[in-house]
Amino acid sequence: MAGSRLPRQLFLQGVAAVFMFAFASLYMQIPGLYGPEGILPARRTLRPQGKGRWPQLWETPTLLWETPLLGLDTAQGLELLSLLGTLLALGALLLHQLRHLLVYLLLWAAYLSAYQVGQVFLYFQWDSLLLETGFLALLVAPLRLPPRHKQAQGRLAGVLPHEDLPFWLVRWLLFRLMFASGVVKLTSRCPAWWGLTALTYHFETQCLPTPASWFAHHLPVWLHKLGVVATFLIEIAVPPLFFAPVRRLRLAAFYSQVLLQVLIIVTGNYNFFNLLTLVLTTALLDDAHLAAEPGNSRRKKTPTSWPKALLALLALLLELAVYGLLAYGVVHCFGLEVDWEQHTVHSKTTFTFHQFSQWLKMVTLPTMWLGAASLAWELLTALWRWTQVRGWLQKFCAAVQLSIFGTATVALFMISLVPYSYMEPSTHGRLWTGAHRLFGTVEHLQLAHSYGLFRRMTGLGGRPEVVLEGSYDGHHWTIEFMYKPGNVSRAPPIVAPHQPRLDWQMWFAALGPHTHSPWFTSLVLRLLQGKEPVIRLIQNHTPRYPFHKQPPTYVRAQRYKYRFSKPGEQGQWWRRQWVEEFFPSVSLGDPTLDTLLGQFGLQDKSPPRARSSSSTLAQALHWMRKQLSPLEAPALLWGLLGTVGAIRVMQALLGPQSSPRAKGEKHRLAPPEDSVATSKQTSPARDVSSGSQTPRRKK
């Protein structure tokens, strides 16, 4: 297997970019969601229980316990963590010196701190995925960064034996994410997934469509069904290839995952989730694929021994067998037939739920053993690299690091088996009890999660949408959100990688009665009170909000069924039909509103404790908020992305150029072309491209 130095660096940069987007997106929404005048004030979640500092911190691990020492309330502390997290992630993205274990530990701790007080607005699967990925990143990040000139000397130069072990956990996480996401679509018994018609509804009913969703929705039905078949192939059949011994199979698996994520990005606003999944796919890459190393073409022409030629032939035969098996399985399981006259492909599910359940019961445990076998290979490889370390002191230090990181890798693998096995109850019950105890001990640290995206397709009879309305007289009603569907003539926006968390929860609220979403009552109260932080969640440019001068007298909510307009309907993106009243018309002091607030425990029984706003830190946070408030969150995130791109271009243009002396050194170290085949002394330049040679020290 080729080296993984470049993929690890790409992974660390990608994690930093996702943290930057996540923190910046959250920062823009903190006052409206968690401020003293927000929908769910964060101060309510941190109530001291009379325990000591460390027991309290272990039970609810958040740095926000310490904000009173800074003279800040919980929401201000959350703002401070978000700002620092954004800046720290930006620094790690731009400077390789900051891609250090300590930096990623701070990023993970900051996001975990926000997660603990985020309540329903921060309980999404991608938030859990970011926390798990962030913890793996702090294990992948080096303790000590080698100088750049040493990094360029080759894969084995300065490589520590343990470095690939934590990175293997990234591949295992990607496998769990994709395989479980494919399996739960079928275990849910959703008729749309079993009938292969899910995509005929998905583009229209997803939370925040993009303009491309409208065009994808109107593709032929047979193409939608073929897309569902491809989704099952990529999410269920391909993930085991992540651990394939043949490199080309792993690369094929990589490109299939990238294709799926890119298509989702184009047709849906899923914030940073798909970007984070793309970051995880870097674990399938290697140095040879990311960097065209000099001398590869000459080595390919060099005659190889018959054992290597035989292994290459066997690898090719295995690769062809896998592709043939995948093709046969898809055709057999989904009854693919080509209709040459109609120029279509017919497809249908040919297996039953019972057959799939039996298959899942049969393969769940073997997939765990597959992961264990792959991890065992990585451990043996790390042990072999340790035997190549020279010098007793270096060998001792490498042994200590290998022991620590090896133990951590095995422990995290064992912990992850518990949530992974949730998808198959009988396997979950047979799992080793020690794994259950270990998972229960650290569950509150969010180190491992179960995943299952798009389990059931909603809105089969039309997209349910809650339309919030306000009025002065009870006759003329209006309120329009920035991002979620409302005005039928407004095109779906592009907001990724920003996640408007209120809009997302409005989508979930539409799937049931308002009593299933207690926060909605608090939203109505804040709008009746005219709280500006909440108004900015609906319309950041307050003059566009119809009640910016005076709060509405009445607020209500109606449930509609939204559908994409048909081709040819000019000036309209949506069609809608009224269904029912979602939330009754209420005003301040209304007994119905007061009863609901009391029922859900949303009444402000104790006013927020006064904090001195004269402190320098509080004033700095207030000034920063004042400067950034006029910006829309997507514009801020795109601006950060543009800044990173501009700085990268400047770094490339103004970076240090190779001096004549350095070039001379390079030519002196590289063997001449006519001596490549006969030279027996390995040079640093040769170490870059050698498969498993250990660099020799010059005497």
XYZ file of C-alpha atoms in Angstrom, residues 37-638:
602
model
C -34.170 37.089 23.799
C -33.745 34.022 21.598
C -36.021 31.072 20.943
C -34.284 28.684 23.371
C -31.966 30.716 25.644
C -28.787 28.770 26.290
C -28.617 29.874 29.923
C -31.486 27.505 30.747
C -29.412 24.457 29.836
C -26.543 25.080 32.274
C -27.919 24.863 35.778
C -25.345 23.964 38.485
C -26.458 20.849 40.357
C -24.271 21.380 43.422
C -21.574 19.011 42.194
C -17.888 19.772 42.063
C -16.311 21.395 39.036
C -14.769 18.230 37.558
C -17.785 15.910 38.075
C -19.972 18.624 36.567
C -17.606 19.059 33.611
C -17.452 15.285 33.016
C -21.233 14.920 33.109
C -21.851 17.918 30.841
C -18.574 18.522 28.990
C -18.681 22.154 27.918
C -16.274 25.027 28.360
C -19.256 27.316 28.834
C -19.284 26.462 32.543
C -16.350 28.885 32.841
C -17.934 31.883 31.080
C -18.960 33.591 34.374
C -15.259 33.906 35.171
C -14.966 36.074 32.047
C -17.971 38.218 32.960
C -20.045 36.760 30.107
C -23.388 35.005 29.980
C -23.804 31.627 28.268
C -24.800 33.076 24.888
C -21.829 35.474 24.888
C -19.548 32.588 25.799
C -20.990 30.651 22.864
C -20.256 33.616 20.595
C -16.681 33.746 21.873
C -16.169 30.018 21.251
C -17.637 30.321 17.743
C -15.405 33.250 16.840
C -12.288 31.601 18.209
C -13.220 28.340 16.493
C -13.658 30.112 13.161
C -10.306 31.892 13.434
C -8.474 28.803 14.651
C -9.924 26.663 11.851
C -9.048 29.353 9.309
C -5.482 29.383 10.596
C -5.220 25.586 10.417
C -6.552 25.693 6.876
C -3.926 28.205 5.742
C -0.848 27.381 7.849
C 0.596 23.889 8.096
C 2.219 24.870 11.406
C -1.265 25.045 12.964
C -2.300 21.552 11.855
C -1.316 20.300 15.249
C -2.971 17.937 17.703
C -3.593 20.747 20.192
C -5.375 22.890 17.591
C -7.776 20.114 16.626
C -8.344 19.304 20.295
C -9.446 22.907 20.833
C -11.716 22.815 17.772
C -13.351 19.586 18.918
C -13.749 20.822 22.491
C -15.280 24.105 21.316
C -17.845 22.390 19.088
C -18.645 19.841 21.790
C -19.205 22.751 24.165
C -21.673 24.321 21.738
C -23.353 20.955 21.155
C -24.082 20.575 24.861
C -26.217 23.747 24.935
C -27.439 23.635 21.318
C -30.608 21.707 22.159
C -32.834 20.743 19.241
C -31.199 23.201 16.823
C -27.851 21.432 17.069
C -29.002 17.806 17.177
C -28.465 16.896 13.537
C -26.577 13.866 12.277
C -23.929 16.038 10.630
C -23.222 17.761 13.954
C -22.570 14.332 15.469
C -20.509 13.378 12.415
C -18.410 16.536 12.748
C -17.721 15.800 16.414
C -16.660 12.233 15.653
C -14.539 13.336 12.707
C -13.024 16.159 14.738
C -11.911 13.740 17.441
C -10.298 11.507 14.812
C -8.574 14.580 13.373
C -6.851 15.320 16.671
C -5.466 11.762 16.604
C -4.398 12.071 12.972
C -2.772 15.479 13.521
C 0.942 15.224 14.349
C 2.347 15.962 17.777
C 5.349 17.609 16.171
C 5.424 19.026 12.673
C 8.542 18.199 10.641
C 10.120 21.025 8.650
C 8.979 21.368 5.069
C 12.325 20.227 3.630
C 11.995 16.973 5.553
C 8.409 16.526 4.417
C 9.573 16.667 0.831
C 12.165 13.935 1.200
C 9.694 11.110 0.747
C 7.061 8.943 2.247
C 9.282 7.102 4.722
C 11.453 10.036 5.699
C 10.454 10.967 9.231
C 7.336 8.778 9.144
C 6.386 7.455 12.591
C 5.113 3.875 12.816
C 1.742 4.826 14.324
C 0.743 7.564 11.892
C -1.547 5.464 9.688
C -3.494 3.887 12.565
C -5.792 6.831 13.463
C -6.245 7.570 9.759
C -7.621 4.052 9.303
C -10.431 5.024 11.699
C -11.476 7.687 9.195
C -11.979 4.971 6.583
C -13.945 2.889 9.082
C -16.136 5.907 9.894
C -16.811 6.468 6.181
C -17.787 2.813 5.842
C -20.184 2.995 8.812
C -21.749 6.194 7.515
C -22.375 4.992 3.973
C -23.284 1.365 4.656
C -25.732 2.225 7.436
C -27.285 5.025 5.358
C -28.002 2.537 2.598
C -29.278 -0.217 4.879
C -31.750 1.910 6.868
C -33.512 2.942 3.668
C -34.634 -0.665 3.282
C -35.074 -1.632 6.941
C -37.476 1.319 7.340
C -39.879 -0.400 4.885
C -40.396 2.961 3.184
C -42.531 2.251 0.076
C -40.708 4.933 -1.917
C -37.312 3.266 -1.410
C -38.640 -0.235 -1.977
C -40.532 0.914 -5.072
C -37.418 2.761 -6.357
C -39.480 5.958 -6.625
C -37.796 7.916 -3.822
C -36.128 10.408 -6.158
C -39.442 11.292 -7.755
C -40.261 12.900 -4.380
C -36.851 13.722 -2.909
C -35.911 16.783 -4.956
C -39.266 18.408 -4.210
C -39.656 17.447 -0.552
C -36.126 17.951 0.825
C -35.646 20.739 3.336
C -33.966 23.398 1.195
C -33.940 22.639 -2.532
C -31.661 24.410 -4.993
C -32.672 25.703 -8.437
C -31.160 22.512 -9.888
C -33.648 20.500 -7.813
C -36.500 21.746 -9.989
C -34.814 20.458 -13.137
C -33.834 17.152 -11.484
C -37.417 16.683 -10.331
C -38.673 16.809 -13.911
C -36.303 14.152 -15.249
C -37.959 10.954 -16.533
C -39.255 8.563 -13.871
C -37.164 5.675 -15.231
C -34.046 7.792 -14.693
C -35.134 8.561 -11.115
C -35.562 4.838 -10.454
C -32.160 4.128 -11.970
C -30.730 6.801 -9.669
C -32.174 4.960 -6.644
C -30.556 1.737 -7.857
C -27.228 3.577 -8.192
C -27.683 4.968 -4.659
C -28.138 1.470 -3.235
C -25.101 0.290 -5.186
C -22.893 3.117 -3.924
C -24.113 3.012 -0.325
C -24.449 -0.747 0.287
C -22.371 -2.714 -2.228
C -19.387 -0.387 -2.685
C -18.375 0.427 0.945
C -16.799 -3.016 1.623
C -14.356 -2.143 -1.170
C -12.929 0.541 1.131
C -10.875 -2.290 2.651
C -10.040 -4.073 -0.613
C -6.397 -5.212 -0.989
C -6.419 -4.020 -4.612
C -5.629 -0.311 -4.845
C -7.692 0.280 -8.000
C -10.805 -1.050 -6.256
C -10.344 1.456 -3.448
C -9.915 4.267 -5.956
C -13.040 3.168 -7.822
C -14.908 3.224 -4.504
C -13.519 6.713 -3.858
C -14.767 8.145 -7.157
C -18.198 6.562 -6.741
C -18.591 8.240 -3.345
C -17.406 11.578 -4.726
C -19.929 11.342 -7.573
C -22.801 10.750 -5.154
C -21.811 13.615 -2.867
C -21.326 16.080 -5.712
C -24.775 15.272 -7.115
C -26.311 15.829 -3.670
C -24.469 19.153 -3.320
C -25.788 20.340 -6.693
C -29.408 19.387 -5.987
C -29.751 20.227 -2.282
C -28.626 22.652 0.425
C -27.194 20.214 2.971
C -24.876 22.729 4.650
C -21.445 21.236 5.376
C -22.560 17.596 5.515
C -21.573 16.560 2.000
C -18.322 18.517 2.238
C -17.527 16.618 5.424
C -18.303 13.298 3.716
C -15.956 14.264 0.881
C -13.286 14.964 3.485
C -13.768 11.449 4.871
C -13.204 9.955 1.414
C -9.574 11.126 1.525
C -8.914 7.998 3.614
C -9.315 5.995 0.379
C -6.491 7.848 -1.359
C -2.712 7.489 -1.224
C 0.361 9.554 -2.003
C 0.920 7.959 -5.397
C -2.543 8.988 -6.568
C -2.339 12.572 -5.303
C 1.184 13.361 -6.498
C 2.760 12.400 -9.825
C 6.154 11.283 -8.590
C 9.139 11.589 -10.928
C 10.486 8.346 -12.215
C 7.192 6.446 -12.184
C 7.193 5.991 -15.938
C 10.742 4.581 -15.931
C 9.942 2.143 -13.158
C 6.872 0.900 -14.956
C 9.057 -0.085 -17.880
C 11.562 -1.859 -15.637
C 11.197 -5.668 -15.864
C 9.621 -7.148 -12.750
C 10.139 -10.536 -11.172
C 7.671 -13.323 -11.869
C 6.140 -13.253 -8.336
C 5.256 -9.582 -8.774
C 3.891 -10.234 -12.235
C 1.766 -13.077 -10.868
C 0.428 -10.866 -8.056
C -0.421 -8.152 -10.587
C -2.306 -10.684 -12.706
C -4.203 -12.012 -9.694
C -5.081 -8.463 -8.661
C -6.423 -7.748 -12.156
C -8.490 -10.937 -12.126
C -9.863 -10.063 -8.678
C -10.739 -6.572 -9.850
C -12.598 -7.895 -12.902
C -14.394 -10.464 -10.751
C -15.568 -7.770 -8.334
C -16.858 -5.547 -11.142
C -18.617 -8.516 -12.731
C -20.176 -9.529 -9.406
C -21.414 -5.979 -8.773
C -22.926 -5.768 -12.261
C -24.620 -9.148 -11.911
C -25.918 -8.311 -8.439
C -27.443 -5.030 -9.578
C -29.115 -6.580 -12.614
C -30.412 -9.532 -10.592
C -31.590 -7.645 -7.476
C -33.268 -4.799 -9.349
C -34.397 -6.562 -12.514
C -32.748 -4.138 -14.914
C -34.024 -4.443 -18.480
C -33.203 -2.183 -21.397
C -36.131 -1.155 -23.589
C -34.445 -0.270 -26.849
C -37.666 0.908 -28.504
C -38.595 3.359 -25.732
C -34.948 4.200 -24.944
C -35.522 3.524 -21.250
C -34.264 1.166 -18.542
C -36.895 -0.688 -16.512
C -36.106 -1.567 -12.905
C -37.878 -3.112 -9.933
C -36.940 -4.612 -6.580
C -36.834 -8.408 -6.928
C -36.169 -9.315 -3.267
C -38.463 -9.181 -0.253
C -38.077 -7.489 3.116
C -37.648 -10.878 4.783
C -34.865 -11.819 2.360
C -33.103 -8.511 2.952
C -33.426 -8.885 6.746
C -31.891 -12.356 6.565
C -29.085 -11.043 4.367
C -28.427 -8.154 6.767
C -28.333 -10.551 9.718
C -25.838 -12.663 7.783
C -23.465 -9.834 6.765
C -23.482 -7.403 9.731
C -21.117 -9.435 11.884
C -18.789 -10.296 8.945
C -18.477 -6.579 8.156
C -17.261 -6.088 11.724
C -14.738 -8.882 11.224
C -13.744 -7.269 7.936
C -12.999 -4.057 9.814
C -11.123 -5.994 12.513
C -9.013 -7.805 9.908
C -8.186 -4.538 8.149
C -7.251 -2.947 11.481
C -5.077 -5.966 12.348
C -3.215 -5.488 9.058
C -2.640 -1.832 9.889
C -1.336 -2.803 13.332
C 1.056 -5.364 11.833
C 2.246 -2.793 9.289
C 2.861 -0.277 12.077
C 4.751 -2.920 14.052
C 6.921 -3.710 11.036
C 7.695 -0.012 10.593
C 8.670 0.149 14.244
C 11.239 -2.613 13.705
C 12.848 -0.409 11.040
C 13.396 2.483 13.437
C 17.087 2.903 14.283
C 18.599 4.129 17.515
C 17.478 2.892 20.928
C 16.071 6.253 22.020
C 14.096 6.737 18.789
C 12.908 3.142 19.010
C 11.732 3.620 22.599
C 9.855 6.847 21.779
C 8.267 5.217 18.733
C 7.216 2.240 20.872
C 5.530 4.510 23.411
C 3.658 6.407 20.715
C 2.693 3.194 18.935
C 1.351 1.748 22.183
C -0.719 4.843 22.976
C -2.159 5.402 19.514
C -2.584 1.681 18.872
C -4.575 1.276 22.079
C -6.670 4.366 21.292
C -7.388 3.086 17.775
C -8.499 -0.339 18.984
C -10.608 1.220 21.764
C -12.381 3.608 19.357
C -13.021 0.729 16.960
C -14.615 -1.278 19.768
C -16.706 1.717 20.849
C -17.960 2.300 17.303
C -19.233 -1.273 16.980
C -22.050 -0.536 19.432
C -23.823 2.232 17.461
C -22.930 0.506 14.187
C -24.800 -2.633 15.274
C -28.016 -0.695 16.004
C -29.161 -1.391 12.438
C -29.344 -5.152 13.162
C -30.804 -5.853 16.635
C -29.769 -9.513 16.905
C -26.138 -8.666 16.159
C -26.299 -5.773 18.617
C -27.450 -8.173 21.336
C -24.590 -10.605 20.649
C -21.933 -7.903 20.815
C -19.264 -8.243 23.503
C -20.511 -6.724 26.768
C -17.157 -4.991 27.271
C -17.807 -2.928 24.129
C -21.206 -1.886 25.530
C -19.646 -0.822 28.834
C -16.887 1.106 27.091
C -19.398 2.875 24.850
C -21.615 3.752 27.807
C -18.662 5.270 29.662
C -17.773 7.764 26.920
C -21.121 8.168 25.151
C -21.561 11.735 26.436
C -18.295 12.718 24.721
C -19.885 12.048 21.306
C -17.024 9.814 20.118
C -19.177 7.424 18.069
C -22.682 7.583 16.628
C -25.155 5.598 14.602
C -25.994 7.035 11.204
C -28.833 6.569 8.768
C -29.611 9.392 6.367
C -32.913 9.700 4.465
C -34.390 6.719 6.316
C -37.907 7.445 5.086
C -39.096 9.626 2.234
C -41.548 12.267 3.458
C -44.128 14.262 1.552
C -45.299 11.490 -0.762
C -48.592 13.338 -1.217
C -46.963 16.771 -1.509
C -44.381 18.673 0.468
C -45.827 19.726 3.880
C -44.816 23.295 4.631
C -45.605 25.496 7.629
C -46.273 29.098 6.618
C -45.899 31.498 9.543
C -48.039 34.647 9.310
C -48.451 37.866 11.253
C -51.127 40.556 11.155
C -52.136 43.855 12.718
C -55.881 43.521 12.130
C -56.464 39.777 11.812
C -57.339 40.089 8.108
C -54.077 40.786 6.257
C -51.423 38.170 7.009
C -47.822 38.049 5.889
C -44.337 36.852 6.910
C -41.732 35.381 4.582
C -38.560 33.467 5.449
C -35.282 34.111 3.659
C -34.548 30.527 2.669
C -37.409 28.062 3.153
C -40.169 27.852 0.524
C -42.923 30.400 0.981
C -43.472 32.751 -1.947
C -44.371 30.497 -4.875
C -42.676 32.819 -7.382
C -39.318 32.923 -5.562
C -36.565 30.611 -6.816
C -35.026 28.191 -4.303
C -31.838 29.779 -2.941
C -28.302 28.409 -2.688
C -27.171 28.726 0.920
C -24.682 25.863 1.466
C -22.382 25.505 3.372
C -24.511 27.632 5.724
C -27.244 25.852 7.670
C -30.216 28.058 8.606
C -31.146 25.988 11.633
C -34.556 27.560 12.208
C -35.560 26.818 8.598
C -34.453 23.209 9.033
C -36.506 22.794 12.197
C -39.497 24.368 10.454
C -39.232 21.538 7.907
C -39.304 18.921 10.661
C -42.145 20.731 12.436
C -44.311 20.464 9.316
C -44.223 16.659 9.559
C -46.400 16.614 12.699
C -48.505 18.772 15.039
C -46.939 21.842 16.613
C -46.995 20.138 20.022
C -44.210 17.856 18.747
C -42.058 20.984 18.327
C -42.299 22.919 21.618
C -39.779 25.505 20.430
C -42.352 26.720 17.880
C -44.461 28.254 20.650
C -41.411 30.177 21.845
C -40.832 31.400 18.276
C -44.379 32.753 18.147
C -43.867 34.525 21.485
C -40.635 36.197 20.333
C -42.289 37.438 17.134
C -45.197 38.891 19.098
C -42.630 40.610 21.336
C -40.756 41.926 18.274
C -37.357 40.570 19.345
C -34.845 41.649 16.702
C -32.425 38.685 17.104
C -35.247 36.276 16.212
C -36.471 38.502 13.395
C -32.983 38.316 11.842
C -33.352 34.544 11.604
C -36.358 35.135 9.340
C -35.151 38.231 7.459
C -31.606 39.387 8.083
C -32.339 42.668 6.296
C -34.904 43.914 8.800
C -36.637 46.487 6.484
C -37.837 43.488 4.446
C -39.621 42.150 7.515
C -43.165 43.581 7.359
C -43.344 44.178 11.133
C -39.929 45.750 11.695
C -41.442 49.015 12.980
C -44.042 47.488 15.261
C -44.545 43.858 16.296
C -47.602 42.084 14.879
C -50.730 41.957 17.002
C -51.509 38.404 15.951
C -49.396 35.468 14.790
C -50.609 32.178 13.364
C -49.314 29.318 11.197
C -50.937 27.415 8.333
C -49.943 24.079 6.846
C -49.763 23.846 3.047
C -48.821 21.211 0.506
C -46.141 22.550 -1.830
C -45.255 21.046 -5.197
C -42.834 22.157 -7.873
C -44.479 23.979 -10.748
C -44.738 22.207 -14.069
C -42.596 23.137 -17.081
C -44.184 26.002 -18.939
C -45.674 27.756 -15.910
C -44.017 31.136 -16.258
C -42.901 33.043 -13.176
C -43.652 30.261 -10.717
C -41.395 27.728 -9.026
C -44.026 26.272 -6.708
C -47.718 25.439 -6.505
C -49.373 25.185 -3.114
C -52.631 24.012 -1.557
C -53.947 24.874 1.897
C -54.332 21.844 4.189
C -55.118 22.941 7.747
C -54.346 25.344 10.553
C -51.014 24.448 12.167
C -50.950 26.954 15.043
C -53.965 29.036 16.150
C -54.013 32.794 15.916
C -52.697 34.201 19.218
C -51.619 37.527 20.678
C -49.656 38.544 23.748
C -51.536 37.566 26.888
C -53.675 35.044 25.024
C -54.632 32.184 27.408
C -53.849 29.613 24.691
C -50.337 30.963 24.289
C -49.727 31.172 28.041
C -50.986 27.624 28.529
C -48.639 26.262 25.848
C -45.678 28.178 27.256
C -46.369 26.788 30.706
C -46.914 23.277 29.371
C -43.541 23.251 27.628
C -41.668 25.062 30.425
C -40.833 28.019 28.196
C -41.933 30.827 30.495
C -39.186 33.098 31.814
C -39.629 32.436 35.515
C -36.251 33.872 36.413
C -34.876 36.850 34.493
C -31.325 36.527 33.190
C -28.648 37.488 35.644
C -27.214 40.892 34.910
C -23.689 40.771 33.574
C -21.437 43.753 33.355
C -21.322 44.804 29.720
C -18.532 47.247 30.425
C -15.821 44.580 30.333
C -13.435 44.802 27.423
C -14.300 41.301 26.222
C -18.058 41.946 26.275
C -17.581 45.221 24.411
C -15.379 43.507 21.824
C -18.036 40.830 21.248
C -20.735 43.477 20.934
C -18.627 45.448 18.428
C -17.928 42.344 16.357
C -21.606 41.430 16.312
C -22.507 44.942 15.195
C -20.041 44.755 12.302
C -21.152 41.327 11.070
C -24.913 41.574 11.622
C -25.670 43.296 8.288
C -24.082 40.372 6.419
C -26.143 37.379 5.410
C -24.602 34.159 6.660
C -24.099 32.566 3.196
C -22.279 35.700 2.052
C -19.997 35.541 5.103
C -19.156 31.884 4.491
C -18.554 32.421 0.794
